[in-house]
XYZ file of N, CA and C in Angstrom:
453
model
N 16.054 71.390 -28.692
C 16.042 70.495 -27.988
C 16.197 71.121 -26.643
N 15.849 70.870 -25.447
C 16.129 71.122 -24.192
C 16.964 70.038 -23.282
N 17.636 70.368 -22.773
C 18.205 69.454 -21.504
C 17.922 69.972 -20.399
N 18.246 69.209 -19.131
C 18.447 69.407 -17.617
C 19.255 68.293 -17.189
N 20.149 68.882 -16.565
C 21.045 68.201 -15.613
C 20.553 68.035 -14.094
N 20.671 67.129 -13.230
C 20.748 66.651 -12.159
C 21.616 65.815 -11.274
N 22.600 66.897 -10.560
C 23.759 66.373 -10.264
C 23.280 65.205 -8.950
N 24.150 64.098 -9.272
C 23.306 63.236 -7.462
C 24.235 62.242 -7.500
N 25.885 62.676 -8.099
C 26.666 61.819 -7.478
C 27.009 60.445 -8.022
N 26.326 60.002 -8.893
C 26.061 58.782 -9.402
C 25.765 58.806 -11.075
N 26.519 58.035 -11.843
C 26.240 58.077 -13.109
C 25.464 56.401 -13.737
N 24.822 56.419 -14.816
C 24.862 54.918 -14.987
C 26.356 53.745 -15.187
N 25.629 52.914 -14.633
C 27.115 51.892 -14.900
C 27.056 51.049 -15.704
N 27.562 51.258 -16.849
C 27.999 50.596 -18.011
C 29.192 50.850 -18.689
N 29.582 49.748 -19.383
C 30.875 49.959 -20.114
C 30.969 50.806 -21.398
N 31.807 51.846 -21.603
C 31.608 52.060 -23.310
C 32.701 51.848 -24.289
N 32.337 51.119 -25.355
C 33.567 50.528 -26.003
C 33.027 51.179 -27.322
N 34.211 51.079 -27.879
C 34.492 51.136 -29.247
C 34.802 49.902 -30.400
N 33.957 49.741 -31.161
C 34.264 48.701 -31.361
C 34.933 48.876 -32.747
N 36.689 48.525 -33.147
C 37.159 49.506 -34.214
C 36.736 48.827 -35.550
N 36.234 47.514 -35.497
C 35.998 46.764 -36.998
C 34.735 47.271 -37.494
N 33.702 48.205 -37.031
C 32.616 48.351 -37.090
C 32.780 49.936 -37.024
N 34.012 50.566 -36.323
C 33.618 52.100 -36.319
C 32.698 52.770 -35.708
N 32.099 51.842 -34.421
C 31.005 52.345 -33.796
C 31.769 52.172 -32.538
N 30.325 52.922 -31.740
C 30.416 53.132 -30.111
C 29.396 52.113 -29.725
N 29.221 51.360 -28.704
C 28.592 50.792 -27.863
C 28.203 50.387 -26.319
N 27.548 49.926 -25.839
C 27.939 49.965 -24.407
C 27.420 48.539 -24.178
N 28.048 48.199 -22.782
C 27.774 46.935 -22.316
C 27.795 47.047 -20.671
N 26.643 46.529 -20.108
C 25.488 45.689 -20.602
C 24.714 46.648 -21.713
N 24.068 46.429 -22.490
C 23.022 46.940 -23.558
C 21.331 46.832 -22.714
N 20.865 47.822 -22.456
C 19.573 47.748 -21.439
C 18.361 47.910 -23.533
N 17.924 47.291 -22.965
C 16.630 47.159 -24.719
C 15.759 47.734 -24.405
N 15.465 48.373 -23.192
C 14.196 49.182 -23.209
C 14.371 50.412 -23.443
N 13.711 51.205 -24.006
C 13.835 52.650 -23.873
C 12.072 53.368 -24.542
N 12.356 54.833 -24.457
C 11.038 55.401 -24.924
C 11.332 55.755 -26.266
N 12.398 56.388 -26.763
C 12.523 57.179 -28.055
C 13.984 57.382 -28.004
N 14.770 57.620 -29.096
C 16.283 57.718 -29.221
C 16.251 59.530 -29.534
N 17.457 59.958 -28.816
C 17.831 61.354 -29.756
C 19.123 61.096 -30.639
N 19.441 61.532 -31.736
C 20.214 61.543 -32.672
C 21.602 62.562 -32.855
N 22.970 62.354 -32.332
C 23.529 62.956 -32.390
C 24.912 62.776 -33.391
N 24.547 63.375 -34.943
C 25.095 62.700 -35.957
C 24.818 61.316 -36.079
N 25.460 60.064 -36.341
C 24.804 59.052 -36.361
C 24.812 57.908 -35.145
N 25.169 58.931 -34.201
C 24.970 57.900 -32.870
C 23.574 58.323 -32.333
N 23.047 57.352 -31.743
C 21.953 57.096 -30.624
C 21.857 57.292 -29.188
N 21.351 58.172 -28.570
C 21.349 58.260 -27.533
C 19.652 57.554 -26.928
N 19.775 56.595 -26.038
C 18.403 55.693 -26.028
C 17.828 56.691 -24.328
N 16.557 56.926 -24.570
C 15.961 57.645 -23.573
C 14.456 56.651 -22.905
N 14.911 56.621 -21.643
C 13.798 56.066 -21.022
C 13.484 57.451 -19.129
N 11.935 57.168 -19.427
C 11.568 57.986 -18.805
C 12.132 59.508 -18.693
N 12.564 60.268 -19.706
C 12.720 61.412 -19.722
C 14.388 61.188 -19.268
N 15.464 60.057 -19.282
C 16.499 60.101 -18.914
C 17.508 59.354 -20.147
N 18.528 60.023 -20.424
C 19.424 59.073 -21.000
C 20.056 57.977 -20.605
N 20.361 57.190 -21.184
C 20.586 55.731 -20.211
C 22.093 54.998 -20.742
N 22.062 55.132 -21.983
C 22.780 54.956 -22.707
C 22.845 55.244 -24.506
N 24.119 55.092 -24.797
C 24.141 55.810 -26.242
C 25.173 54.291 -27.206
N 24.977 54.507 -28.416
C 25.682 53.701 -29.310
C 25.156 53.813 -31.234
N 26.259 53.594 -31.781
C 26.059 54.142 -33.126
C 27.771 54.426 -33.934
N 27.570 54.238 -35.387
C 28.449 54.289 -35.716
C 29.015 56.189 -35.484
N 30.397 56.209 -35.796
C 31.429 56.932 -35.784
C 32.940 56.827 -36.078
N 32.583 56.957 -37.227
C 34.393 57.224 -37.781
C 35.354 57.973 -37.395
N 36.574 57.469 -37.119
C 37.287 58.302 -36.326
C 38.539 58.450 -37.162
N 39.125 59.303 -37.664
C 40.430 59.831 -38.389
C 41.538 60.378 -37.726
N 42.661 60.512 -38.928
C 44.003 61.499 -38.208
C 43.396 62.866 -38.253
N 42.443 63.226 -39.519
C 42.122 64.658 -39.483
C 41.443 65.130 -38.218
N 40.540 64.096 -37.411
C 39.874 64.788 -36.415
C 40.767 64.630 -35.052
N 42.179 64.523 -35.288
C 43.347 64.860 -34.044
C 43.003 66.189 -33.643
N 43.189 66.186 -31.977
C 43.107 67.665 -31.231
C 43.930 67.548 -29.986
N 43.827 68.652 -29.393
C 44.450 68.287 -27.794
C 43.152 68.827 -27.037
N 42.128 69.066 -27.835
C 40.677 69.438 -26.481
C 40.728 68.397 -25.254
N 40.880 69.226 -24.050
C 40.691 68.388 -22.773
C 39.225 68.341 -22.633
N 38.647 67.209 -21.859
C 37.280 66.991 -21.403
C 37.079 67.905 -20.178
N 35.809 68.560 -20.243
C 35.643 69.579 -19.317
C 35.257 68.777 -17.926
N 35.808 69.619 -16.871
C 35.176 68.737 -15.397
C 33.964 68.606 -15.370
N 33.570 67.909 -14.875
C 32.384 67.086 -14.451
C 31.667 66.660 -13.236
N 30.542 66.663 -13.146
C 30.138 65.671 -11.885
C 29.321 65.075 -12.372
N 29.320 63.725 -11.850
C 27.966 62.691 -11.727
C 26.840 62.988 -11.723
N 25.823 62.291 -12.757
C 24.832 62.814 -12.586
C 23.498 62.123 -13.154
N 22.554 62.776 -14.063
C 21.386 62.499 -14.629
C 21.146 63.627 -15.816
N 21.259 63.027 -16.807
C 20.616 64.162 -18.326
C 19.409 63.617 -18.374
N 18.869 64.867 -18.050
C 17.143 64.400 -18.785
C 16.912 65.475 -20.168
N 15.810 65.025 -20.515
C 15.693 65.368 -22.166
C 13.872 66.292 -21.485
N 13.880 67.462 -21.406
C 12.889 68.482 -21.326
C 11.526 68.474 -21.678
N 11.618 68.543 -23.445
C 10.899 68.503 -24.512
C 9.836 67.072 -24.023
N 8.577 67.730 -24.552
C 7.894 66.749 -24.101
C 7.357 65.289 -25.418
N 8.532 65.095 -25.789
C 8.621 64.084 -26.949
C 7.664 62.809 -26.626
N 7.052 61.980 -28.092
C 6.213 61.141 -28.346
C 6.892 59.794 -27.522
N 6.652 59.266 -27.075
C 7.553 57.758 -26.595
C 7.164 56.646 -27.930
N 7.732 55.863 -28.281
C 7.275 54.964 -29.608
C 7.765 55.516 -30.751
N 8.021 56.705 -30.782
C 8.000 57.479 -32.244
C 9.218 56.869 -32.938
N 10.368 56.780 -32.658
C 11.818 56.544 -32.953
C 12.762 57.682 -32.518
N 13.265 58.192 -33.513
C 14.440 59.498 -33.188
C 14.265 60.634 -33.187
N 14.425 61.564 -32.348
C 14.681 62.868 -32.701
C 15.888 63.543 -32.659
N 16.325 64.047 -33.408
C 17.683 64.696 -33.595
C 17.804 66.223 -32.561
N 18.954 66.326 -32.269
C 19.538 67.060 -31.185
C 19.956 68.147 -32.018
N 20.129 68.698 -33.035
C 21.190 69.180 -33.982
C 20.484 69.192 -35.051
N 20.711 70.326 -35.733
C 20.022 70.549 -37.235
C 21.161 69.811 -38.192
N 22.464 69.610 -37.841
C 23.385 69.719 -38.760
C 24.264 68.922 -38.085
N 25.319 67.974 -38.966
C 25.968 67.325 -38.330
C 27.248 67.848 -37.766
N 27.797 67.216 -36.671
C 28.480 68.067 -35.296
C 29.695 67.662 -36.297
N 31.052 68.616 -35.573
C 32.479 68.018 -35.695
C 32.588 67.085 -34.807
N 33.472 66.160 -35.223
C 34.250 65.182 -33.937
C 35.726 65.811 -33.960
N 36.187 65.371 -32.562
C 37.514 65.624 -32.414
C 38.458 64.269 -31.208
N 39.268 64.217 -31.724
C 39.867 63.346 -30.758
C 41.019 63.237 -30.203
N 41.217 63.081 -29.157
C 42.297 63.571 -28.278
C 43.054 62.102 -27.981
N 44.141 61.217 -28.825
C 44.704 60.322 -28.864
C 45.383 60.186 -27.840
N 45.748 61.240 -26.954
C 46.386 61.129 -25.721
C 45.833 60.852 -24.560
N 44.755 61.788 -24.589
C 43.791 61.458 -23.146
C 42.906 60.089 -23.559
N 42.740 60.056 -24.872
C 41.464 58.832 -25.406
C 39.938 59.381 -25.199
N 39.691 60.724 -25.236
C 38.306 61.105 -25.003
C 38.128 61.518 -26.658
N 37.205 61.797 -26.898
C 36.540 61.815 -28.319
C 35.232 62.767 -28.005
N 35.186 64.253 -28.692
C 34.328 64.830 -28.586
C 33.568 65.208 -29.432
N 32.329 65.160 -29.476
C 31.334 65.763 -30.891
C 30.568 66.614 -30.383
N 30.931 68.065 -31.139
C 30.213 69.088 -31.069
C 31.778 69.900 -30.805
N 30.952 71.157 -29.986
C 32.027 72.290 -29.489
C 32.791 72.341 -28.461
N 34.214 72.025 -28.782
C 34.760 71.672 -27.628
C 35.279 73.004 -26.892
N 35.098 73.986 -27.090
C 35.538 75.384 -26.705
C 34.366 75.519 -26.025
N 32.963 75.730 -26.363
C 32.012 76.357 -26.042
C 31.507 76.085 -24.093
N 31.492 76.942 -23.345
C 31.571 76.596 -22.087
C 30.115 76.089 -21.608
N 30.007 75.553 -20.639
C 28.785 75.437 -20.240
C 28.914 74.239 -18.665
N 27.564 73.675 -18.544
C 27.509 72.592 -17.636
C 27.911 71.046 -18.067
N 28.796 70.468 -16.986
C 28.981 69.276 -17.695
C 28.272 68.200 -16.549
N 28.311 66.934 -17.013
C 27.814 65.869 -16.155
C 28.118 64.580 -16.909
N 28.527 63.751 -15.891
C 28.722 62.521 -16.263
C 27.969 61.490 -16.171
N 26.748 61.407 -17.566
C 25.571 60.997 -16.999
C 25.892 59.229 -17.252
N 26.846 58.848 -17.616
C 27.321 57.320 -17.677
C 28.335 57.207 -18.021
N 28.866 56.355 -17.009
C 30.390 55.880 -16.754
C 31.296 56.365 -18.205
N 32.252 57.115 -18.850
C 32.815 57.507 -19.453
C 32.652 58.445 -20.557
N 31.106 58.838 -20.387
C 30.397 59.822 -21.068
C 30.192 60.804 -20.359
N 30.446 62.454 -21.527
C 30.110 63.381 -20.371
C 29.245 64.595 -21.830
N 28.174 65.047 -21.069
C 27.615 65.867 -22.029
C 27.595 67.136 -21.662
N 27.989 68.175 -22.350
C 27.899 69.599 -21.788
C 26.632 70.268 -22.363
N 25.706 70.929 -21.449
C 24.832 71.633 -21.915
C 25.131 73.141 -21.245
N 24.611 73.938 -22.323
C 24.647 75.317 -21.967
C 23.330 76.001 -21.124
N 23.806 77.385 -20.868
C 22.864 77.889 -19.713
C 21.661 77.919 -20.279
N 21.407 78.258 -21.625
C 20.252 77.704 -22.190
C 19.337 76.491 -22.275
N 20.196 75.626 -21.928
C 19.854 74.184 -21.876
C 19.596 73.307 -22.837
N 20.313 74.181 -23.849
C 21.109 73.525 -25.239
C 21.899 72.541 -25.163
N 21.968 71.797 -26.528
C 23.069 70.998 -26.069
C 24.834 71.441 -26.840
N 25.656 71.382 -25.974
C 26.796 71.920 -26.483
C 27.704 70.987 -27.190
N 28.346 69.579 -26.540
C 29.329 68.456 -26.872
C 28.793 67.427 -25.735
N 29.134 66.095 -26.535
C 29.534 65.062 -26.075
C 30.859 64.827 -26.145
N 31.081 64.354 -24.771
C 32.480 63.507 -24.709
C 32.260 62.285 -24.544
N 33.328 61.179 -24.891
C 33.129 60.123 -24.977
C 34.562 59.503 -24.637
N 34.856 58.688 -23.786
C 36.149 58.054 -23.596
C 36.141 56.370 -23.887
N 36.038 55.752 -24.689
C 35.808 54.436 -24.641
C 36.872 53.299 -23.999
N 36.514 52.092 -23.874
C 37.576 51.338 -23.700
C 38.797 51.094 -24.585
N 38.868 51.917 -25.743
C 40.340 51.832 -26.717
C 39.663 52.692 -27.761
N 40.486 53.102 -28.647
C 40.445 53.861 -29.766
C 41.504 53.437 -30.833
N 41.180 53.351 -32.044
C 41.740 52.967 -32.682
C 42.916 53.404 -33.111
N 44.118 53.074 -34.055
C 45.308 53.373 -34.390
C 44.902 55.021 -35.036
N 45.089 56.252 -34.941
C 44.830 57.226 -36.075
C 45.954 57.945 -35.877
């Protein structure tokens, strides 16, 4: 799956929350309109008009995920899906395998994917950063919710 970044200086204005009792990420407010979803592990990213506008889904966090990885520098903008995916089909996977999850409890950032691989970073929703490599492939998703569980 291929992605494109368009730096605009603004990102989707939503609050990223972590529901500790459900072990899941969610957004407030939630927009119910979507064309299809892209799955990263057990998270889904909602796509409207080829733009990723929000995310939610299960993501249990544990002590074994603790790390000191730092979120890459990013600019606000739009994260677009380049593939011609058919709306209404449901969910498409961004990766053929489950990606590792890392939690920096000092900064509050969660990384899904490869935290060390370089690429272009965009904050497409408040506190949600995607890193895309030069071949337009997905590298990592960085999330900083309103709170994290005690791990």
